[in-house]
């Protein structure tokens, strides 16, 4: 029953993701957290933002959170490569 209650709470609140970027990537100008989070937010049907070091997003598509997490490394790589 607790697991079902937790699943319902997650489903009711939506999906959330957080991105953190290290100083070296920010200083090189190759990456910042809001760029990453915008890409991830699109996958979960939401939006977000933040500062260069850390950003967060929320979305309605809880079912797609696993997909967003699986695609995150590729998204970061494509942003770094420009």
N, CA, C and O atoms as a DFTB+ gen file, in Angstrom:
328 C
 N C O
     1  1       0.821      -1.206       0.000
     2  2       0.000       0.000       0.000
     3  2       0.861       1.264       0.000
     4  3       0.519       2.262      -0.635
     5  1       1.974       1.205       0.717
     6  2       2.856       2.381       0.739
     7  2       3.444       2.666      -0.635
     8  3       3.550       3.820      -1.051
     9  1       3.829       1.590      -1.341
    10  2       4.389       1.757      -2.676
    11  2       3.358       2.368      -3.622
    12  3       3.682       3.265      -4.401
    13  1       2.140       1.896      -3.557
    14  2       1.090       2.457      -4.400
    15  2       0.849       3.920      -4.062
    16  3       0.641       4.735      -4.961
    17  1       0.874       4.260      -2.792
    18  2       0.686       5.651      -2.388
    19  2       1.826       6.510      -2.912
    20  3       1.603       7.635      -3.361
    21  1       3.056       5.983      -2.856
    22  2       4.214       6.733      -3.358
    23  2       4.125       6.897      -4.872
    24  3       4.428       7.969      -5.395
    25  1       3.712       5.846      -5.582
    26  2       3.566       5.937      -7.032
    27  2       2.516       6.982      -7.401
    28  3       2.708       7.750      -8.345
    29  1       1.417       7.014      -6.666
    30  2       0.367       7.981      -6.946
    31  2       0.869       9.391      -6.674
    32  3       0.577      10.314      -7.434
    33  1       1.621       9.560      -5.594
    34  2       2.159      10.883      -5.272
    35  2       3.099      11.365      -6.370
    36  3       3.048      12.532      -6.758
    37  1       3.950      10.489      -6.871
    38  2       4.853      10.853      -7.961
    39  2       4.047      11.202      -9.203
    40  3       4.318      12.204      -9.864
    41  1       3.058      10.376      -9.519
    42  2       2.240      10.625     -10.706
    43  2       1.471      11.934     -10.578
    44  3       1.317      12.663     -11.558
    45  1       0.995      12.231      -9.393
    46  2       0.241      13.469      -9.183
    47  2       1.132      14.699      -9.260
    48  3       0.706      15.750      -9.738
    49  1       2.359      14.569      -8.794
    50  2       3.245      15.739      -8.760
    51  2       4.005      15.930     -10.069
    52  3       4.540      17.012     -10.310
    53  1       4.065      14.921     -10.907
    54  2       4.772      15.019     -12.176
    55  2       6.210      14.566     -12.064
    56  3       6.672      14.152     -11.000
    57  1       6.909      14.652     -13.181
    58  2       8.310      14.246     -13.245
    59  2       9.193      15.456     -12.965
    60  3       8.850      16.579     -13.334
    61  1      10.315      15.230     -12.322
    62  2      11.266      16.306     -12.058
    63  2      12.674      15.841     -12.378
    64  3      13.038      14.697     -12.103
    65  1      13.459      16.728     -12.956
    66  2      14.865      16.437     -13.250
    67  2      15.724      17.609     -12.789
    68  3      15.265      18.748     -12.709
    69  1      16.970      17.298     -12.492
    70  2      17.931      18.287     -12.020
    71  2      19.224      18.098     -12.795
    72  3      19.664      16.968     -13.005
    73  1      19.835      19.196     -13.221
    74  2      21.121      19.138     -13.925
    75  2      22.140      19.980     -13.179
    76  3      21.847      21.097     -12.753
    77  1      23.337      19.437     -13.027
    78  2      24.442      20.146     -12.395
    79  2      25.627      20.086     -13.355
    80  3      25.948      19.020     -13.881
    81  1      26.275      21.225     -13.582
    82  2      27.405      21.305     -14.515
    83  2      28.623      21.836     -13.754
    84  3      28.509      22.749     -12.936
    85  1      29.784      21.251     -14.037
    86  2      31.017      21.632     -13.352
    87  2      31.593      22.942     -13.897
    88  3      31.315      23.346     -15.026
    89  1      32.398      23.581     -13.065
    90  2      32.999      24.873     -13.412
    91  2      33.806      24.831     -14.705
    92  3      33.750      25.771     -15.498
    93  1      34.561      23.745     -14.928
    94  2      35.421      23.706     -16.113
    95  2      34.616      23.781     -17.407
    96  3      35.033      24.450     -18.352
    97  1      33.475      23.109     -17.464
    98  2      32.651      23.169     -18.669
    99  2      31.998      24.541     -18.837
   100  3      31.863      25.041     -19.953
   101  1      31.606      25.129     -17.740
   102  2      31.011      26.470     -17.801
   103  2      32.051      27.483     -18.264
   104  3      31.762      28.332     -19.107
   105  1      33.260      27.395     -17.713
   106  2      34.316      28.348     -18.074
   107  2      34.734      28.217     -19.530
   108  3      35.097      29.210     -20.162
   109  1      34.688      27.011     -20.063
   110  2      35.008      26.816     -21.478
   111  2      33.908      27.356     -22.387
   112  3      34.118      27.561     -23.582
   113  1      32.738      27.581     -21.806
   114  2      31.612      28.062     -22.590
   115  2      30.919      26.980     -23.395
   116  3      30.123      27.274     -24.286
   117  1      31.221      25.725     -23.081
   118  2      30.649      24.627     -23.852
   119  2      29.315      24.134     -23.313
   120  3      28.545      23.508     -24.043
   121  1      29.035      24.408     -22.044
   122  2      27.840      23.824     -21.439
   123  2      27.417      24.619     -20.225
   124  3      28.254      25.166     -19.506
   125  1      26.120      24.681     -19.997
   126  2      25.594      25.176     -18.733
   127  2      24.318      24.409     -18.407
   128  3      23.697      23.826     -19.295
   129  1      23.932      24.410     -17.151
   130  2      22.804      23.598     -16.691
   131  2      21.473      23.955     -17.364
   132  3      20.720      23.039     -17.693
   133  1      21.139      25.235     -17.586
   134  2      19.864      25.525     -18.249
   135  2      19.753      24.940     -19.660
   136  3      18.664      24.544     -20.076
   137  1      20.854      24.880     -20.391
   138  2      20.814      24.271     -21.734
   139  2      20.467      22.793     -21.632
   140  3      19.669      22.282     -22.418
   141  1      21.063      22.108     -20.665
   142  2      20.789      20.684     -20.473
   143  2      19.331      20.490     -20.052
   144  3      18.628      19.635     -20.592
   145  1      18.891      21.284     -19.092
   146  2      17.564      21.088     -18.529
   147  2      16.466      21.390     -19.540
   148  3      15.409      20.761     -19.507
   149  1      16.699      22.340     -20.435
   150  2      15.688      22.625     -21.463
   151  2      15.452      21.403     -22.350
   152  3      14.315      21.083     -22.698
   153  1      16.544      20.726     -22.710
   154  2      16.422      19.515     -23.539
   155  2      15.679      18.403     -22.791
   156  3      14.807      17.744     -23.356
   157  1      16.030      18.203     -21.528
   158  2      15.390      17.155     -20.740
   159  2      13.928      17.480     -20.472
   160  3      13.076      16.592     -20.491
   161  1      13.640      18.755     -20.223
   162  2      12.262      19.167     -19.939
   163  2      11.343      18.883     -21.108
   164  3      10.184      18.516     -20.918
   165  1      11.847      19.050     -22.304
   166  2      11.053      18.767     -23.496
   167  2      10.598      17.306     -23.503
   168  3       9.469      17.002     -23.888
   169  1      11.475      16.418     -23.079
   170  2      11.155      14.991     -23.079
   171  2      10.069      14.624     -22.076
   172  3       9.302      13.690     -22.311
   173  1       9.995      15.343     -20.967
   174  2       9.005      15.020     -19.934
   175  2       7.782      15.929     -19.996
   176  3       6.953      15.938     -19.086
   177  1       7.683      16.690     -21.077
   178  2       6.502      17.517     -21.275
   179  2       6.403      18.694     -20.335
   180  3       5.326      18.998     -19.823
   181  1       7.530      19.363     -20.105
   182  2       7.496      20.483     -19.177
   183  2       8.487      21.557     -19.531
   184  3       8.861      21.731     -20.690
   185  1       8.903      22.272     -18.517
   186  2       9.857      23.351     -18.691
   187  2      10.623      23.560     -17.406
   188  3      10.292      23.001     -16.360
   189  1      11.652      24.376     -17.509
   190  2      12.451      24.638     -16.328
   191  2      13.513      25.666     -16.612
   192  3      13.530      26.282     -17.678
   193  1      14.388      25.849     -15.669
   194  2      15.473      26.802     -15.798
   195  2      16.316      26.797     -14.543
   196  3      16.148      25.957     -13.659
   197  1      17.218      27.745     -14.486
   198  2      18.089      27.836     -13.322
   199  2      19.318      28.656     -13.631
   200  3      19.319      29.490     -14.537
   201  1      20.359      28.409     -12.870
   202  2      21.626      29.115     -13.038
   203  2      22.606      28.215     -13.777
   204  3      22.336      27.035     -13.999
   205  1      23.745      28.785     -14.154
   206  2      24.712      28.034     -14.958
   207  2      25.146      26.722     -14.314
   208  3      25.362      25.734     -15.014
   209  1      25.274      26.700     -13.002
   210  2      25.738      25.497     -12.305
   211  2      24.644      24.468     -12.053
   212  3      24.904      23.265     -12.063
   213  1      23.419      24.942     -11.826
   214  2      22.355      24.010     -11.473
   215  2      21.018      24.516     -12.000
   216  3      20.695      25.697     -11.878
   217  1      20.241      23.600     -12.592
   218  2      18.918      23.936     -13.096
   219  2      17.993      22.755     -12.861
   220  3      18.439      21.615     -12.730
   221  1      16.702      23.044     -12.809
   222  2      15.729      21.981     -12.603
   223  2      14.520      22.196     -13.498
   224  3      14.243      23.298     -13.970
   225  1      13.812      21.090     -13.711
   226  2      12.617      21.150     -14.552
   227  2      11.580      20.177     -14.028
   228  3      11.900      19.193     -13.361
   229  1      10.348      20.472     -14.343
   230  2       9.239      19.586     -14.027
   231  2       8.404      19.379     -15.270
   232  3       8.363      20.229     -16.159
   233  1       7.740      18.244     -15.320
   234  2       6.900      17.953     -16.464
   235  2       5.763      17.023     -16.105
   236  3       5.742      16.435     -15.024
   237  1       4.825      16.895     -17.011
   238  2       3.631      16.079     -16.789
   239  2       3.828      14.620     -17.146
   240  3       3.119      13.759     -16.626
   241  1       4.776      14.322     -18.023
   242  2       4.930      12.967     -18.547
   243  2       5.839      12.104     -17.675
   244  3       6.991      11.849     -18.025
   245  1       5.315      11.661     -16.547
   246  2       6.076      10.828     -15.612
   247  2       6.572       9.563     -16.296
   248  3       7.653       9.061     -15.988
   249  1       5.773       9.051     -17.229
   250  2       6.135       7.808     -17.918
   251  2       7.418       7.949     -18.728
   252  3       8.046       6.943     -19.059
   253  1       7.819       9.169     -19.053
   254  2       8.997       9.377     -19.903
   255  2      10.262       9.732     -19.111
   256  3      11.293      10.046     -19.706
   257  1      10.191       9.685     -17.787
   258  2      11.357      10.052     -16.979
   259  2      12.524       9.103     -17.236
   260  3      13.670       9.549     -17.296
   261  1      12.260       7.806     -17.390
   262  2      13.339       6.857     -17.676
   263  2      13.999       7.164     -19.012
   264  3      15.222       7.102     -19.137
   265  1      13.196       7.492     -19.998
   266  2      13.735       7.860     -21.312
   267  2      14.619       9.098     -21.204
   268  3      15.697       9.153     -21.795
   269  1      14.157      10.089     -20.444
   270  2      14.937      11.322     -20.273
   271  2      16.284      11.018     -19.626
   272  3      17.311      11.551     -20.045
   273  1      16.279      10.164     -18.607
   274  2      17.530       9.824     -17.927
   275  2      18.459       9.017     -18.824
   276  3      19.677       9.191     -18.777
   277  1      17.892       8.143     -19.633
   278  2      18.712       7.353     -20.560
   279  2      19.332       8.240     -21.644
   280  3      20.462       8.001     -22.071
   281  1      18.607       9.243     -22.081
   282  2      19.089      10.107     -23.160
   283  2      19.984      11.239     -22.663
   284  3      20.637      11.898     -23.472
   285  1      20.030      11.479     -21.355
   286  2      20.800      12.599     -20.803
   287  2      22.273      12.594     -21.226
   288  3      22.771      13.644     -21.633
   289  1      22.992      11.475     -21.153
   290  2      24.401      11.509     -21.574
   291  2      24.577      11.930     -23.033
   292  3      25.496      12.686     -23.350
   293  1      23.719      11.457     -23.909
   294  2      23.789      11.835     -25.318
   295  2      23.472      13.304     -25.529
   296  3      24.086      13.966     -26.366
   297  1      22.516      13.811     -24.770
   298  2      22.166      15.236     -24.857
   299  2      23.352      16.084     -24.427
   300  3      23.704      17.059     -25.092
   301  1      23.966      15.708     -23.313
   302  2      25.135      16.456     -22.840
   303  2      26.257      16.394     -23.859
   304  3      26.878      17.415     -24.156
   305  1      26.527      15.213     -24.400
   306  2      27.601      15.070     -25.398
   307  2      27.339      15.954     -26.621
   308  3      28.255      16.606     -27.122
   309  1      26.108      15.977     -27.096
   310  2      25.810      16.790     -28.285
   311  2      25.925      18.279     -27.992
   312  3      26.323      19.049     -28.865
   313  1      25.587      18.692     -26.785
   314  2      25.740      20.113     -26.439
   315  2      27.207      20.508     -26.304
   316  3      27.599      21.607     -26.696
   317  1      28.017      19.604     -25.745
   318  2      29.453      19.883     -25.594
   319  2      30.135      19.941     -26.953
   320  3      30.999      20.788     -27.178
   321  1      29.755      19.050     -27.855
   322  2      30.359      19.005     -29.173
   323  2      29.901      20.187     -30.042
   324  3      30.565      20.567     -31.006
   325  1      28.751      20.749     -29.672
   326  2      28.246      21.931     -30.358
   327  2      27.720      21.669     -31.687
   328  3      27.265      22.592     -32.364
